[in-house]
Tab-separated table of C-alpha atoms (C1' of nucleotides) in Angstrom:
chain	number	residue	atom	x	y	z
A	282	MET	CA	0.000	0.000	0.000
A	283	PRO	CA	1.469	3.397	-0.998
A	284	ALA	CA	2.538	5.556	1.910
A	285	SER	CA	0.585	8.444	0.409
A	286	TRP	CA	-2.639	6.642	1.270
A	287	VAL	CA	-1.934	7.295	4.896
A	288	SER	CA	-2.129	10.881	6.114
A	289	PRO	CA	0.581	12.147	8.482
A	290	ALA	CA	-2.169	12.807	10.999
A	291	PHE	CA	-2.632	9.073	11.286
A	292	PHE	CA	0.801	8.757	12.851
A	293	VAL	CA	0.307	11.804	15.083
A	294	SER	CA	-2.845	10.417	16.653
A	295	PRO	CA	-3.511	6.765	15.926
A	296	SER	CA	-6.789	6.977	17.789
A	297	LEU	CA	-8.422	9.959	19.439
A	298	PRO	CA	-8.187	9.611	23.228
A	299	SER	CA	-11.595	8.308	24.231
A	300	ALA	CA	-13.816	10.660	26.203
A	301	GLU	CA	-15.731	7.637	27.417
A	302	ASN	CA	-12.566	6.083	28.857
A	303	LEU	CA	-11.668	9.325	30.607
A	304	LEU	CA	-15.137	9.664	32.133
A	305	ARG	CA	-14.975	6.076	33.347
A	306	TRP	CA	-11.611	6.836	34.959
A	307	TYR	CA	-13.035	10.025	36.479
A	308	HIS	CA	-15.916	8.141	38.073
A	309	VAL	CA	-13.360	6.162	40.101
A	310	HIS	CA	-10.493	8.621	40.609
A	311	ARG	CA	-12.095	12.057	40.793
A	312	ARG	CA	-10.908	14.362	43.557
A	313	ILE	CA	-13.387	15.236	46.294
A	314	LEU	CA	-13.366	19.048	46.536
A	315	PRO	CA	-15.585	21.352	48.593
A	316	TRP	CA	-17.035	23.171	45.573
A	317	ARG	CA	-17.929	20.000	43.704
A	318	ALA	CA	-21.291	18.269	43.534
A	319	GLY	CA	-21.715	14.534	43.195
A	320	PRO	CA	-21.219	12.906	39.774
A	321	GLY	CA	-24.037	13.674	37.398
A	322	SER	CA	-25.494	16.511	39.459
A	323	LEU	CA	-24.914	20.224	38.901
A	324	PRO	CA	-23.177	22.180	41.664
A	325	ASP	CA	-24.157	25.614	43.002
A	326	PRO	CA	-23.062	28.223	40.393
A	327	TYR	CA	-21.974	30.539	43.230
A	328	HIS	CA	-19.622	27.882	44.562
A	329	VAL	CA	-18.288	27.144	41.085
A	330	TRP	CA	-17.694	30.821	40.341
A	331	LEU	CA	-16.021	31.548	43.694
A	332	SER	CA	-13.756	28.526	43.397
A	333	GLU	CA	-12.799	29.327	39.798
A	334	ILE	CA	-11.812	32.891	40.683
A	335	MET	CA	-9.755	31.681	43.650
A	336	LEU	CA	-8.158	28.933	41.552
A	337	GLN	CA	-6.814	31.340	38.930
A	338	GLN	CA	-3.060	30.692	39.061
A	339	THR	CA	-3.488	29.199	42.524
A	340	VAL	CA	-3.164	25.560	43.574
A	341	VAL	CA	-6.135	23.670	45.017
A	342	ALA	CA	-4.519	23.109	48.435
A	343	THR	CA	-4.046	26.850	48.905
A	344	VAL	CA	-7.614	27.692	47.901
A	345	ILE	CA	-9.517	25.214	50.092
A	346	PRO	CA	-9.266	27.066	53.448
A	347	TYR	CA	-10.065	30.419	51.801
A	348	PHE	CA	-13.061	28.869	50.056
A	349	HIS	CA	-14.407	27.509	53.355
A	350	ARG	CA	-13.993	30.859	55.107
A	351	PHE	CA	-15.805	32.682	52.304
A	352	ILE	CA	-18.722	30.237	52.167
A	353	GLU	CA	-19.086	30.282	55.939
A	354	ARG	CA	-19.142	34.075	56.066
A	355	PHE	CA	-21.060	34.544	52.774
A	356	PRO	CA	-23.420	31.572	52.298
A	357	THR	CA	-24.966	33.139	49.169
A	358	ILE	CA	-23.740	35.551	46.539
A	359	SER	CA	-26.215	38.085	47.912
A	360	ASP	CA	-24.435	37.969	51.267
A	361	LEU	CA	-21.206	38.685	49.432
A	362	ALA	CA	-22.756	41.447	47.357
A	363	VAL	CA	-23.883	43.480	50.381
A	364	ALA	CA	-20.673	43.056	52.408
A	365	ALA	CA	-18.194	45.899	52.904
A	366	ASP	CA	-15.198	45.992	50.551
A	367	ASP	CA	-12.750	46.008	53.449
A	368	GLU	CA	-14.162	42.839	54.943
A	369	ILE	CA	-13.940	41.008	51.628
A	370	LEU	CA	-10.403	42.236	50.942
A	371	GLY	CA	-9.514	41.189	54.486
A	372	LEU	CA	-10.769	37.652	53.912
A	373	TRP	CA	-8.816	37.575	50.648
A	374	ALA	CA	-5.573	38.832	52.258
A	375	GLY	CA	-2.750	36.363	51.697
A	376	LEU	CA	-4.299	34.706	48.646
A	377	GLY	CA	-2.590	37.064	46.195
A	378	TYR	CA	-3.563	38.670	42.879
A	379	TYR	CA	-5.736	41.204	44.669
A	380	ALA	CA	-7.342	42.437	41.453
A	381	ARG	CA	-9.274	39.179	41.679
A	382	ALA	CA	-10.848	40.298	44.948
A	383	ARG	CA	-11.759	43.724	43.572
A	384	ASN	CA	-13.348	42.097	40.510
A	385	LEU	CA	-15.034	39.530	42.762
A	386	ILE	CA	-16.858	42.330	44.567
A	387	ARG	CA	-17.965	44.000	41.337
A	388	CYS	CA	-19.061	40.667	39.894
A	389	ALA	CA	-21.049	39.655	42.987
A	390	ARG	CA	-22.945	42.934	42.944
A	391	ALA	CA	-23.702	42.646	39.224
A	392	VAL	CA	-24.953	39.074	39.613
A	393	ALA	CA	-27.034	39.862	42.693
A	394	GLU	CA	-28.518	42.834	40.867
A	395	ALA	CA	-29.388	40.659	37.866
A	396	GLY	CA	-30.896	37.985	40.100
A	397	GLY	CA	-28.468	35.255	39.085
A	398	PHE	CA	-25.600	34.262	36.835
A	399	PRO	CA	-25.979	34.537	33.064
A	400	VAL	CA	-26.216	31.075	31.506
A	401	THR	CA	-24.352	31.828	28.275
A	402	LEU	CA	-20.603	31.966	27.648
A	403	ASP	CA	-20.830	35.530	26.333
A	404	GLY	CA	-22.852	36.606	29.346
A	405	LEU	CA	-20.367	35.056	31.766
A	406	ARG	CA	-17.409	36.463	29.834
A	407	ALA	CA	-18.795	39.985	30.217
A	408	LEU	CA	-18.549	39.865	34.031
A	409	PRO	CA	-15.560	41.374	35.891
A	410	GLY	CA	-12.760	38.893	36.511
A	411	ILE	CA	-14.196	36.300	34.117
A	412	GLY	CA	-12.086	35.727	31.004
A	413	PRO	CA	-12.354	33.080	28.298
A	414	TYR	CA	-11.113	30.270	30.515
A	415	THR	CA	-13.297	31.029	33.542
A	416	ALA	CA	-16.398	31.588	31.409
A	417	ALA	CA	-15.896	28.176	29.830
A	418	ALA	CA	-15.216	26.519	33.187
A	419	ILE	CA	-18.324	27.962	34.865
A	420	GLY	CA	-20.389	27.290	31.757
A	421	ALA	CA	-19.350	23.657	31.528
A	422	ILE	CA	-19.367	22.833	35.244
A	423	ALA	CA	-22.346	24.832	36.496
A	424	PHE	CA	-24.553	24.860	33.405
A	425	ASP	CA	-23.402	21.890	31.332
A	426	ILE	CA	-22.581	24.046	28.317
A	427	PRO	CA	-20.606	21.819	25.918
A	428	VAL	CA	-17.238	23.587	25.915
A	429	VAL	CA	-13.714	22.603	26.995
A	430	PRO	CA	-12.119	25.141	29.357
A	431	VAL	CA	-8.423	25.320	28.518
A	432	ASP	CA	-6.370	25.889	31.655
A	433	GLY	CA	-2.780	24.867	32.360
A	434	ASN	CA	-3.833	21.258	32.970
A	435	VAL	CA	-5.803	20.970	29.761
A	436	GLU	CA	-3.007	22.660	27.800
A	437	ARG	CA	-0.537	20.088	29.088
A	438	VAL	CA	-2.772	17.052	28.561
A	439	THR	CA	-3.755	18.209	25.071
A	440	ALA	CA	-0.225	19.103	23.974
A	441	ARG	CA	0.818	15.597	24.969
A	442	MET	CA	-2.113	13.739	23.456
A	443	PHE	CA	-1.474	15.361	20.065
A	444	ALA	CA	2.319	15.702	20.502
A	445	ILE	CA	2.176	19.430	19.799
A	446	GLU	CA	5.840	20.452	19.803
A	447	GLU	CA	5.419	24.161	19.161
A	448	ALA	CA	6.297	26.112	22.321
A	449	LEU	CA	3.847	28.110	24.428
A	450	PRO	CA	2.515	30.725	24.231
A	451	ALA	CA	2.666	30.500	20.427
A	452	ALA	CA	1.000	27.076	20.567
A	453	LYS	CA	-2.090	28.341	22.402
A	454	ASP	CA	-4.332	28.402	19.344
A	455	ALA	CA	-3.284	24.963	18.119
A	456	ILE	CA	-3.808	23.534	21.606
A	457	ALA	CA	-7.246	25.119	21.912
A	458	VAL	CA	-8.315	23.606	18.589
A	459	ALA	CA	-7.040	20.187	19.635
A	460	ALA	CA	-8.750	20.427	23.034
A	461	ALA	CA	-12.032	21.260	21.332
A	462	ARG	CA	-11.570	18.138	19.228
A	463	LEU	CA	-11.347	16.061	22.390
A	464	GLY	CA	-14.516	17.700	23.678
A	465	ALA	CA	-16.393	17.149	20.428
A	466	GLN	CA	-16.831	13.445	21.207
A	467	ALA	CA	-20.361	12.377	22.063
A	468	ALA	CA	-19.523	11.264	25.595
A	469	ALA	CA	-17.940	14.652	26.355
A	470	GLN	CA	-20.834	16.562	24.809
A	471	SER	CA	-23.310	14.720	27.006
A	472	ARG	CA	-21.408	15.499	30.246
A	473	PRO	CA	-19.432	18.729	29.697
A	474	GLY	CA	-18.926	19.465	33.390
A	475	ASP	CA	-17.633	16.028	34.263
A	476	PHE	CA	-15.452	15.986	31.141
A	477	ALA	CA	-13.834	19.318	32.030
A	478	GLN	CA	-13.182	18.269	35.612
A	479	ALA	CA	-11.911	14.889	34.443
A	480	LEU	CA	-9.323	16.722	32.328
A	481	PHE	CA	-8.356	18.859	35.341
A	482	ASP	CA	-7.960	15.797	37.538
A	483	LEU	CA	-6.027	13.865	34.929
A	484	GLY	CA	-3.625	16.800	34.565
A	485	ALA	CA	-3.325	17.332	38.316
A	486	THR	CA	-2.850	13.728	39.403
A	487	VAL	CA	-1.583	11.682	36.415
A	488	CYS	CA	-0.470	13.850	33.492
A	489	THR	CA	1.668	16.027	35.784
A	490	PRO	CA	4.249	18.587	34.597
A	491	ARG	CA	7.541	16.907	35.567
A	492	SER	CA	7.131	13.142	35.699
A	493	PRO	CA	3.755	12.014	34.372
A	494	SER	CA	2.406	8.640	35.535
A	495	CYS	CA	1.840	7.271	32.060
A	496	MET	CA	1.629	3.703	33.340
A	497	VAL	CA	-1.696	4.390	35.048
A	498	CYS	CA	-3.050	6.859	32.492
A	499	PRO	CA	-6.460	6.041	30.985
A	500	TRP	CA	-5.393	7.890	27.829
A	501	ARG	CA	-1.979	6.284	27.343
A	502	ASP	CA	-3.036	4.347	24.241
A	503	GLY	CA	-4.193	7.487	22.480
A	504	CYS	CA	-1.261	9.642	23.570
A	505	ALA	CA	1.044	10.631	20.702
A	506	ALA	CA	3.674	12.060	23.091
A	507	HIS	CA	3.851	8.767	24.981
A	508	ALA	CA	4.208	6.861	21.720
A	509	ARG	CA	7.237	9.021	20.913
A	510	GLY	CA	8.678	9.120	24.426
A	511	LEU	CA	8.073	12.890	24.632
A	512	SER	CA	5.523	13.056	27.451
A	513	ALA	CA	7.702	14.726	30.063
A	514	ASP	CA	9.060	17.234	27.514
A	515	LEU	CA	5.691	18.679	26.503
A	516	PRO	CA	4.369	21.262	26.380
A	517	ARG	CA	7.546	23.176	25.526
A	518	LYS	CA	7.716	26.703	26.884
A	519	ALA	CA	9.627	29.830	25.928
A	520	LYS	CA	12.278	30.839	28.452
A	521	ARG	CA	11.505	33.584	30.917
A	522	ALA	CA	13.500	36.687	31.722
A	523	ALA	CA	15.506	36.729	34.941
A	524	ARG	CA	13.810	38.293	37.954
A	525	PRO	CA	15.256	41.692	38.935
A	526	VAL	CA	15.761	42.726	42.566
A	527	ARG	CA	14.162	45.780	44.181
A	528	ARG	CA	14.995	47.167	47.588
A	529	GLY	CA	13.284	49.360	50.135
A	530	THR	CA	12.834	50.075	53.839
A	531	VAL	CA	9.672	49.807	55.946
A	532	PHE	CA	8.999	51.222	59.407
A	533	VAL	CA	6.981	49.186	61.879
A	534	MET	CA	5.451	51.552	64.438
A	535	GLN	CA	3.701	50.419	67.597
A	536	ASP	CA	1.993	52.824	69.977
A	537	ARG	CA	1.486	52.400	73.734
A	538	SER	CA	-1.813	50.588	73.270
A	539	GLY	CA	-0.181	48.005	71.000
A	540	MET	CA	-1.668	49.322	67.762
A	541	ILE	CA	0.375	49.238	64.546
A	542	GLY	CA	0.721	52.079	62.053
A	543	LEU	CA	-0.453	51.027	58.586
A	544	ARG	CA	-1.237	52.715	55.282
A	545	ARG	CA	-3.749	51.952	52.505
A	546	ARG	CA	-2.165	51.332	49.098
A	547	PRO	CA	-3.582	52.919	45.932
A	548	PRO	CA	-6.657	51.076	44.606
A	549	ARG	CA	-4.927	49.709	41.488
A	550	GLY	CA	-1.577	48.151	40.743
A	551	LEU	CA	0.596	45.981	42.940
A	552	LEU	CA	-1.220	44.957	46.162
A	553	GLY	CA	-3.904	47.443	45.122
A	554	GLY	CA	-6.268	48.500	47.888
A	555	MET	CA	-4.467	46.477	50.536
A	556	LEU	CA	-2.912	47.707	53.789
A	557	GLU	CA	0.876	48.049	54.060
A	558	VAL	CA	3.604	48.894	56.518
A	559	PRO	CA	4.717	52.469	55.651
A	560	GLY	CA	8.093	52.790	53.968
A	561	THR	CA	10.102	53.947	50.978
A	562	ASP	CA	9.522	53.207	47.327
A	563	TRP	CA	11.025	49.975	46.002
A	564	GLU	CA	13.922	50.552	43.615
A	565	ALA	CA	16.898	48.702	42.173
A	566	THR	CA	19.093	50.581	44.633
A	567	ALA	CA	17.508	51.177	48.031
A	568	PRO	CA	16.087	54.721	48.345
A	569	PRO	CA	17.228	56.728	51.392
A	570	PRO	CA	15.160	55.561	54.363
A	571	VAL	CA	13.209	58.529	55.701
A	572	PRO	CA	11.295	57.580	58.871
A	573	PRO	CA	7.641	58.689	58.995
A	574	CYS	CA	8.239	60.155	62.449
A	575	ALA	CA	10.895	60.560	65.115
A	576	ALA	CA	11.553	57.461	67.197
A	577	HIS	CA	14.337	55.246	68.445
A	578	TRP	CA	14.459	52.961	65.414
A	579	LEU	CA	15.759	49.440	65.900
A	580	ASP	CA	17.103	47.224	63.147
A	581	ALA	CA	14.822	44.235	62.526
A	582	GLY	CA	16.826	42.731	59.680
A	583	THR	CA	15.762	42.126	56.096
A	584	ILE	CA	12.885	40.122	54.703
A	585	VAL	CA	12.865	38.714	51.183
A	586	HIS	CA	9.683	38.264	49.202
A	587	VAL	CA	9.379	36.967	45.649
A	588	PHE	CA	6.713	38.463	43.407
A	589	THR	CA	5.922	37.250	39.903
A	590	HIS	CA	8.215	39.697	38.136
A	591	PHE	CA	10.678	40.908	40.787
A	592	GLU	CA	12.261	39.961	44.075
A	593	LEU	CA	11.820	42.391	46.941
A	594	ARG	CA	14.321	42.842	49.774
A	595	LEU	CA	12.876	44.989	52.520
A	596	THR	CA	14.963	46.358	55.365
A	597	VAL	CA	12.732	46.437	58.439
A	598	LYS	CA	13.031	49.136	61.123
A	599	VAL	CA	10.876	49.084	64.223
A	600	GLY	CA	10.141	51.618	66.935
A	601	ARG	CA	7.719	52.461	69.708
A	602	VAL	CA	5.958	55.776	69.205
A	603	ALA	CA	3.899	57.932	71.553
A	604	ALA	CA	1.410	58.749	68.811
A	605	LEU	CA	1.076	57.495	65.258
A	606	PRO	CA	1.808	60.226	62.672
A	607	GLY	CA	-0.855	61.761	60.421
A	608	GLY	CA	-2.113	59.824	57.422
A	609	ILE	CA	-1.409	56.554	59.199
A	610	VAL	CA	-4.195	54.255	60.348
A	611	ALA	CA	-3.954	52.485	63.682
A	612	ALA	CA	-4.652	48.785	63.342
A	613	PRO	CA	-4.306	45.762	65.636
A	614	PRO	CA	-1.311	43.501	64.913
A	615	ASP	CA	-3.554	40.694	63.626
A	616	THR	CA	-5.069	42.830	60.873
A	617	PRO	CA	-5.270	40.879	57.567
A	618	LEU	CA	-2.291	41.854	55.404
A	619	PRO	CA	-0.677	40.772	52.140
A	620	THR	CA	1.972	38.177	52.880
A	621	VAL	CA	4.950	40.454	52.233
A	622	MET	CA	3.588	42.967	54.760
A	623	ARG	CA	2.781	40.217	57.244
A	624	LYS	CA	6.412	39.102	57.028
A	625	ALA	CA	7.698	42.647	57.608
A	626	LEU	CA	5.352	43.226	60.548
A	627	GLU	CA	6.285	39.935	62.209
A	628	ALA	CA	9.997	40.707	61.797
A	629	GLY	CA	9.537	44.080	63.485
A	630	LEU	CA	7.364	42.817	66.325
A	631	ALA	CA	9.801	39.980	67.030
A	632	VAL	CA	12.541	42.524	67.738
A	633	LEU	CA	10.276	44.602	69.984
A	634	ASP	CA	9.254	41.501	71.945
A	635	GLU	CA	12.842	40.479	72.397
A	636	ARG	CA	13.786	43.944	73.741
A	637	SER	CA	10.805	44.404	76.022
A	638	PRO	CA	8.789	41.216	76.360
A	639	LYS	CA	5.264	41.583	77.667
B	9	DA	C1'	1.832	40.240	21.785
B	10	DA	C1'	3.942	41.788	26.160
B	11	DT	C1'	3.607	43.073	30.536
B	12	DC	C1'	1.747	43.355	35.040
B	13	DC	C1'	-0.205	41.027	38.865
B	14	DG	C1'	0.976	37.043	44.644
B	15	DG	C1'	1.824	33.378	46.930
B	16	DG	C1'	3.033	28.942	47.761
B	17	DG	C1'	2.883	23.865	46.545
B	18	DT	C1'	5.856	20.515	44.201
B	19	DT	C1'	9.868	18.559	42.577
C	179	DA	C1'	16.062	26.899	43.209
C	180	DA	C1'	13.124	26.366	39.403
C	181	DC	C1'	8.831	25.436	37.829
C	182	DC	C1'	4.101	25.822	37.864
C	183	DC	C1'	-0.583	26.575	39.303
C	184	DA	C1'	-8.848	25.529	37.367
C	185	DG	C1'	-5.719	33.325	34.182
C	186	DG	C1'	-7.459	38.298	33.618
C	187	DA	C1'	-6.730	43.048	32.643
C	188	DT	C1'	-4.112	46.407	30.654
C	189	DT	C1'	-1.129	48.435	27.301
DNA sequence: AATCCGGGGTT
DNA sequence: AACCCAGGATT
């Protein structure tokens, strides 16, 4: 038989990975997560939405305690919609990507106003904080809209199944097309929510980034990367730039009643709208440290915190003050803070405690 | 298309 | 220490 009778695609994917096989695997191996409903039943859209926002670039284990605290405090989206911004931002403190929390508030109020979530992808996509991925995820999981949400897991699984060797992010379109092909199978179309979550779970527990467990994979037979011994090498990714270092100084102030001096950051940008320990700007070379008020400043060392695109080294000074200066808000030491500011505050308070323990 | 935007789990 | 995570908004 002439080789030309056989299309190259035949060698790339001998047989499409079976949606039915994956769903059968999912029935046995699915993760039990607080925002999930039982197999075959649709979960609460509010729970799905809240979990999806929290899960953006955040691992499941980190999200779970935050999710529980939110659901306990805000049992319905209406409870969330009428809450004060500060309380919501406080509950979000430490989770990161604070624009998510600001969009969460706007989205909750829009949904409460409308009387419920839109049930179309375009309607979901129009809400604050909901992009193409999250719209597809909520649509599939909460409303059984037949669509494949393409997150990092699905990108990885799909790139391997079809042995897509082009590097990300250039390969995004090709991967999305291939993922849609997986979802076009009848079994996936009939259970879009389970199919999406099955892909997530396969990527999270079997088709993992570093050393995938191909021996127990329900899709091994249909996996072109496995056939070529490429599984652990895909998807390829473009190299990232090195992370620069920025430096600054913060001043931890404690008054006689034990209150700490904090400052509200501008509403947008890095740590937008969150509280911070007052200090200098953050530059490549440390700006001159100008204390916010006169005090006997003690050295509390340096804390290091890694952000997505730079590393921050903060020199921490600490002092007791008779009265907090103007423009500074007095807050108790356990006030919810972004992690970098929590680190700085703890470093300062540790030095005070060691000098004059209570 | 690039860049900005946290924090931490995993290896 | 590097990589990556149920990405979105902005420029």
